Amino acid sequence: MNITLEQAEKIITVAKEKSVAIHTKMNISVVDAGANLLAFARMDGAWLGSADISLKKAKTARFFDMNTGAIGELSQPGGPLYNIEHSNEGLISFPGGVPIKNQSGEIIGAIGVSGSSVENDHAVAEAGASAI
């Protein structure tokens, strides 16, 4: 299974709505099952540097099929994934990347969000991921 463009656009819409509701300006990336960029939105006034971070969060979530915050916990010094962020041409190991699942529970893509605190990034990513 793979995410469709229509689903990705809906995810971005819901993520933007959540971002507005919590008064943030986000960069939002959605990747397909192969971790290829499918859809992207940069809200007016969102940080330029966060565009790349949002894509890397989405890719990281898809590469390892887990929230990027969980990878961050495992990649601390002494942890089983220590230094993993240096693999795959750079990963992001803090919150804001979330796998996207279909109704059968299969991972079909991922969302990455960046532009605020990691707590806000994760909240917006979760909202987007739950849109389908």
PDB file of C-alpha atoms in Angstrom:
ATOM      1  CA  MET A   1       0.000   0.000   0.000  1.00  0.00           C
ATOM      2  CA  ASN A   2       1.019   3.564  -0.654  1.00  0.00           C
ATOM      3  CA  ILE A   3      -0.419   6.902   0.338  1.00  0.00           C
ATOM      4  CA  THR A   4      -2.214   8.823  -2.405  1.00  0.00           C
ATOM      5  CA  LEU A   5      -1.813  12.479  -3.266  1.00  0.00           C
ATOM      6  CA  GLU A   6      -5.412  13.068  -2.202  1.00  0.00           C
ATOM      7  CA  GLN A   7      -4.678  11.566   1.227  1.00  0.00           C
ATOM      8  CA  ALA A   8      -1.458  13.575   1.532  1.00  0.00           C
ATOM      9  CA  GLU A   9      -3.287  16.800   0.739  1.00  0.00           C
ATOM     10  CA  LYS A  10      -5.915  16.002   3.383  1.00  0.00           C
ATOM     11  CA  ILE A  11      -3.156  15.315   5.912  1.00  0.00           C
ATOM     12  CA  ILE A  12      -1.553  18.669   5.166  1.00  0.00           C
ATOM     13  CA  THR A  13      -4.907  20.442   5.477  1.00  0.00           C
ATOM     14  CA  VAL A  14      -5.569  18.913   8.908  1.00  0.00           C
ATOM     15  CA  ALA A  15      -2.001  19.626  10.038  1.00  0.00           C
ATOM     16  CA  LYS A  16      -2.314  23.263   8.957  1.00  0.00           C
ATOM     17  CA  GLU A  17      -5.617  23.563  10.841  1.00  0.00           C
ATOM     18  CA  LYS A  18      -3.964  22.208  14.003  1.00  0.00           C
ATOM     19  CA  SER A  19      -1.047  24.585  13.529  1.00  0.00           C
ATOM     20  CA  VAL A  20      -3.377  27.575  13.264  1.00  0.00           C
ATOM     21  CA  ALA A  21      -5.310  26.372  16.330  1.00  0.00           C
ATOM     22  CA  ILE A  22      -2.121  26.387  18.432  1.00  0.00           C
ATOM     23  CA  HIS A  23      -0.814  29.633  16.884  1.00  0.00           C
ATOM     24  CA  THR A  24       2.225  28.263  15.050  1.00  0.00           C
ATOM     25  CA  LYS A  25       3.576  28.457  11.510  1.00  0.00           C
ATOM     26  CA  MET A  26       4.831  25.129  10.223  1.00  0.00           C
ATOM     27  CA  ASN A  27       6.588  23.398   7.385  1.00  0.00           C
ATOM     28  CA  ILE A  28       4.777  20.129   6.682  1.00  0.00           C
ATOM     29  CA  SER A  29       6.146  17.272   4.565  1.00  0.00           C
ATOM     30  CA  VAL A  30       4.392  14.044   3.616  1.00  0.00           C
ATOM     31  CA  VAL A  31       6.362  11.147   2.149  1.00  0.00           C
ATOM     32  CA  ASP A  32       5.085   7.969   0.542  1.00  0.00           C
ATOM     33  CA  ALA A  33       5.905   4.394   1.541  1.00  0.00           C
ATOM     34  CA  GLY A  34       9.273   4.695  -0.226  1.00  0.00           C
ATOM     35  CA  ALA A  35      10.127   7.868   1.748  1.00  0.00           C
ATOM     36  CA  ASN A  36       9.776  10.024  -1.380  1.00  0.00           C
ATOM     37  CA  LEU A  37       8.318  13.503  -0.966  1.00  0.00           C
ATOM     38  CA  LEU A  38       4.676  13.491  -2.035  1.00  0.00           C
ATOM     39  CA  ALA A  39       3.352  16.778  -0.660  1.00  0.00           C
ATOM     40  CA  PHE A  40       4.769  19.821   1.113  1.00  0.00           C
ATOM     41  CA  ALA A  41       3.389  23.037   2.565  1.00  0.00           C
ATOM     42  CA  ARG A  42       5.247  25.957   4.083  1.00  0.00           C
ATOM     43  CA  MET A  43       2.831  28.166   5.952  1.00  0.00           C
ATOM     44  CA  ASP A  44       3.238  31.920   5.497  1.00  0.00           C
ATOM     45  CA  GLY A  45       5.988  33.112   7.800  1.00  0.00           C
ATOM     46  CA  ALA A  46       7.284  29.639   8.720  1.00  0.00           C
ATOM     47  CA  TRP A  47      11.038  29.369   9.213  1.00  0.00           C
ATOM     48  CA  LEU A  48      12.920  28.647   5.990  1.00  0.00           C
ATOM     49  CA  GLY A  49      15.370  26.347   7.785  1.00  0.00           C
ATOM     50  CA  SER A  50      12.556  24.133   8.978  1.00  0.00           C
ATOM     51  CA  ALA A  51      11.588  23.019   5.475  1.00  0.00           C
ATOM     52  CA  ASP A  52      14.517  20.598   5.300  1.00  0.00           C
ATOM     53  CA  ILE A  53      13.951  19.494   8.883  1.00  0.00           C
ATOM     54  CA  SER A  54      10.305  18.618   8.184  1.00  0.00           C
ATOM     55  CA  LEU A  55      11.315  16.439   5.230  1.00  0.00           C
ATOM     56  CA  LYS A  56      14.039  14.696   7.222  1.00  0.00           C
ATOM     57  CA  LYS A  57      11.590  14.055  10.066  1.00  0.00           C
ATOM     58  CA  ALA A  58       9.130  12.457   7.633  1.00  0.00           C
ATOM     59  CA  LYS A  59      11.857  10.319   6.049  1.00  0.00           C
ATOM     60  CA  THR A  60      13.224   9.272   9.438  1.00  0.00           C
ATOM     61  CA  ALA A  61       9.752   8.223  10.619  1.00  0.00           C
ATOM     62  CA  ARG A  62       9.284   6.140   7.459  1.00  0.00           C
ATOM     63  CA  PHE A  63      12.785   4.644   7.376  1.00  0.00           C
ATOM     64  CA  PHE A  64      12.304   3.223  10.869  1.00  0.00           C
ATOM     65  CA  ASP A  65       8.493   3.100  11.108  1.00  0.00           C
ATOM     66  CA  MET A  66       8.374   4.905  14.428  1.00  0.00           C
ATOM     67  CA  ASN A  67       7.925   8.399  15.766  1.00  0.00           C
ATOM     68  CA  THR A  68      11.106  10.424  15.541  1.00  0.00           C
ATOM     69  CA  GLY A  69      10.871  11.224  19.251  1.00  0.00           C
ATOM     70  CA  ALA A  70      11.144   7.499  20.022  1.00  0.00           C
ATOM     71  CA  ILE A  71      14.272   7.308  17.879  1.00  0.00           C
ATOM     72  CA  GLY A  72      15.660  10.243  19.835  1.00  0.00           C
ATOM     73  CA  GLU A  73      15.169   8.399  23.104  1.00  0.00           C
ATOM     74  CA  LEU A  74      16.979   5.339  21.729  1.00  0.00           C
ATOM     75  CA  SER A  75      19.841   7.374  20.247  1.00  0.00           C
ATOM     76  CA  GLN A  76      21.093   8.995  23.439  1.00  0.00           C
ATOM     77  CA  PRO A  77      24.692   8.236  24.543  1.00  0.00           C
ATOM     78  CA  GLY A  78      24.805   4.637  25.687  1.00  0.00           C
ATOM     79  CA  GLY A  79      21.534   3.850  23.895  1.00  0.00           C
ATOM     80  CA  PRO A  80      21.114   1.096  21.311  1.00  0.00           C
ATOM     81  CA  LEU A  81      20.792   3.591  18.424  1.00  0.00           C
ATOM     82  CA  TYR A  82      23.497   6.034  19.533  1.00  0.00           C
ATOM     83  CA  ASN A  83      24.727   8.092  16.530  1.00  0.00           C
ATOM     84  CA  ILE A  84      21.985   6.820  14.194  1.00  0.00           C
ATOM     85  CA  GLU A  85      21.261  10.409  13.177  1.00  0.00           C
ATOM     86  CA  HIS A  86      24.458  10.318  11.108  1.00  0.00           C
ATOM     87  CA  SER A  87      23.146   7.532   8.866  1.00  0.00           C
ATOM     88  CA  ASN A  88      21.035   7.854   5.723  1.00  0.00           C
ATOM     89  CA  GLU A  89      22.524  11.265   4.829  1.00  0.00           C
ATOM     90  CA  GLY A  90      21.229  12.697   8.092  1.00  0.00           C
ATOM     91  CA  LEU A  91      18.237  11.816  10.223  1.00  0.00           C
ATOM     92  CA  ILE A  92      16.232  13.851  12.694  1.00  0.00           C
ATOM     93  CA  SER A  93      15.899  12.236  16.097  1.00  0.00           C
ATOM     94  CA  PHE A  94      13.580  14.603  17.917  1.00  0.00           C
ATOM     95  CA  PRO A  95       9.753  14.807  17.850  1.00  0.00           C
ATOM     96  CA  GLY A  96       7.756  15.889  14.821  1.00  0.00           C
ATOM     97  CA  GLY A  97       7.913  12.860  12.516  1.00  0.00           C
ATOM     98  CA  VAL A  98       5.109  10.286  12.593  1.00  0.00           C
ATOM     99  CA  PRO A  99       4.364   7.231  10.416  1.00  0.00           C
ATOM    100  CA  ILE A 100       1.017   7.277   8.599  1.00  0.00           C
ATOM    101  CA  LYS A 101      -1.075   4.111   8.665  1.00  0.00           C
ATOM    102  CA  ASN A 102      -4.076   3.057   6.614  1.00  0.00           C
ATOM    103  CA  GLN A 103      -7.236   1.585   8.141  1.00  0.00           C
ATOM    104  CA  SER A 104      -5.630  -1.869   8.162  1.00  0.00           C
ATOM    105  CA  GLY A 105      -2.708  -0.585  10.226  1.00  0.00           C
ATOM    106  CA  GLU A 106      -0.186  -0.773   7.385  1.00  0.00           C
ATOM    107  CA  ILE A 107       2.341   2.042   7.162  1.00  0.00           C
ATOM    108  CA  ILE A 108       1.774   3.875   3.884  1.00  0.00           C
ATOM    109  CA  GLY A 109       3.914   6.973   4.434  1.00  0.00           C
ATOM    110  CA  ALA A 110       4.934   9.500   7.053  1.00  0.00           C
ATOM    111  CA  ILE A 111       4.530  13.145   8.011  1.00  0.00           C
ATOM    112  CA  GLY A 112       7.240  15.492   9.248  1.00  0.00           C
ATOM    113  CA  VAL A 113       6.517  18.864  10.840  1.00  0.00           C
ATOM    114  CA  SER A 114       8.920  21.608  11.892  1.00  0.00           C
ATOM    115  CA  GLY A 115       8.579  25.243  12.871  1.00  0.00           C
ATOM    116  CA  SER A 116       7.923  25.480  16.594  1.00  0.00           C
ATOM    117  CA  SER A 117       8.753  23.608  19.796  1.00  0.00           C
ATOM    118  CA  VAL A 118       9.162  19.859  19.416  1.00  0.00           C
ATOM    119  CA  GLU A 119       5.986  19.431  21.458  1.00  0.00           C
ATOM    120  CA  ASN A 120       4.031  21.574  18.985  1.00  0.00           C
ATOM    121  CA  ASP A 121       5.715  19.904  16.011  1.00  0.00           C
ATOM    122  CA  HIS A 122       4.663  16.494  17.328  1.00  0.00           C
ATOM    123  CA  ALA A 123       1.091  17.633  18.065  1.00  0.00           C
ATOM    124  CA  VAL A 124       0.678  18.925  14.520  1.00  0.00           C
ATOM    125  CA  ALA A 125       2.227  15.781  13.029  1.00  0.00           C
ATOM    126  CA  GLU A 126      -0.074  13.559  15.095  1.00  0.00           C
ATOM    127  CA  ALA A 127      -3.093  15.552  13.975  1.00  0.00           C
ATOM    128  CA  GLY A 128      -2.056  15.192  10.345  1.00  0.00           C
ATOM    129  CA  ALA A 129      -1.297  11.478  10.634  1.00  0.00           C
ATOM    130  CA  SER A 130      -4.719  10.827  12.138  1.00  0.00           C
ATOM    131  CA  ALA A 131      -6.508  12.548   9.231  1.00  0.00           C
ATOM    132  CA  ILE A 132      -6.957   9.363   7.211  1.00  0.00           C
TER     133      ILE A 132
END
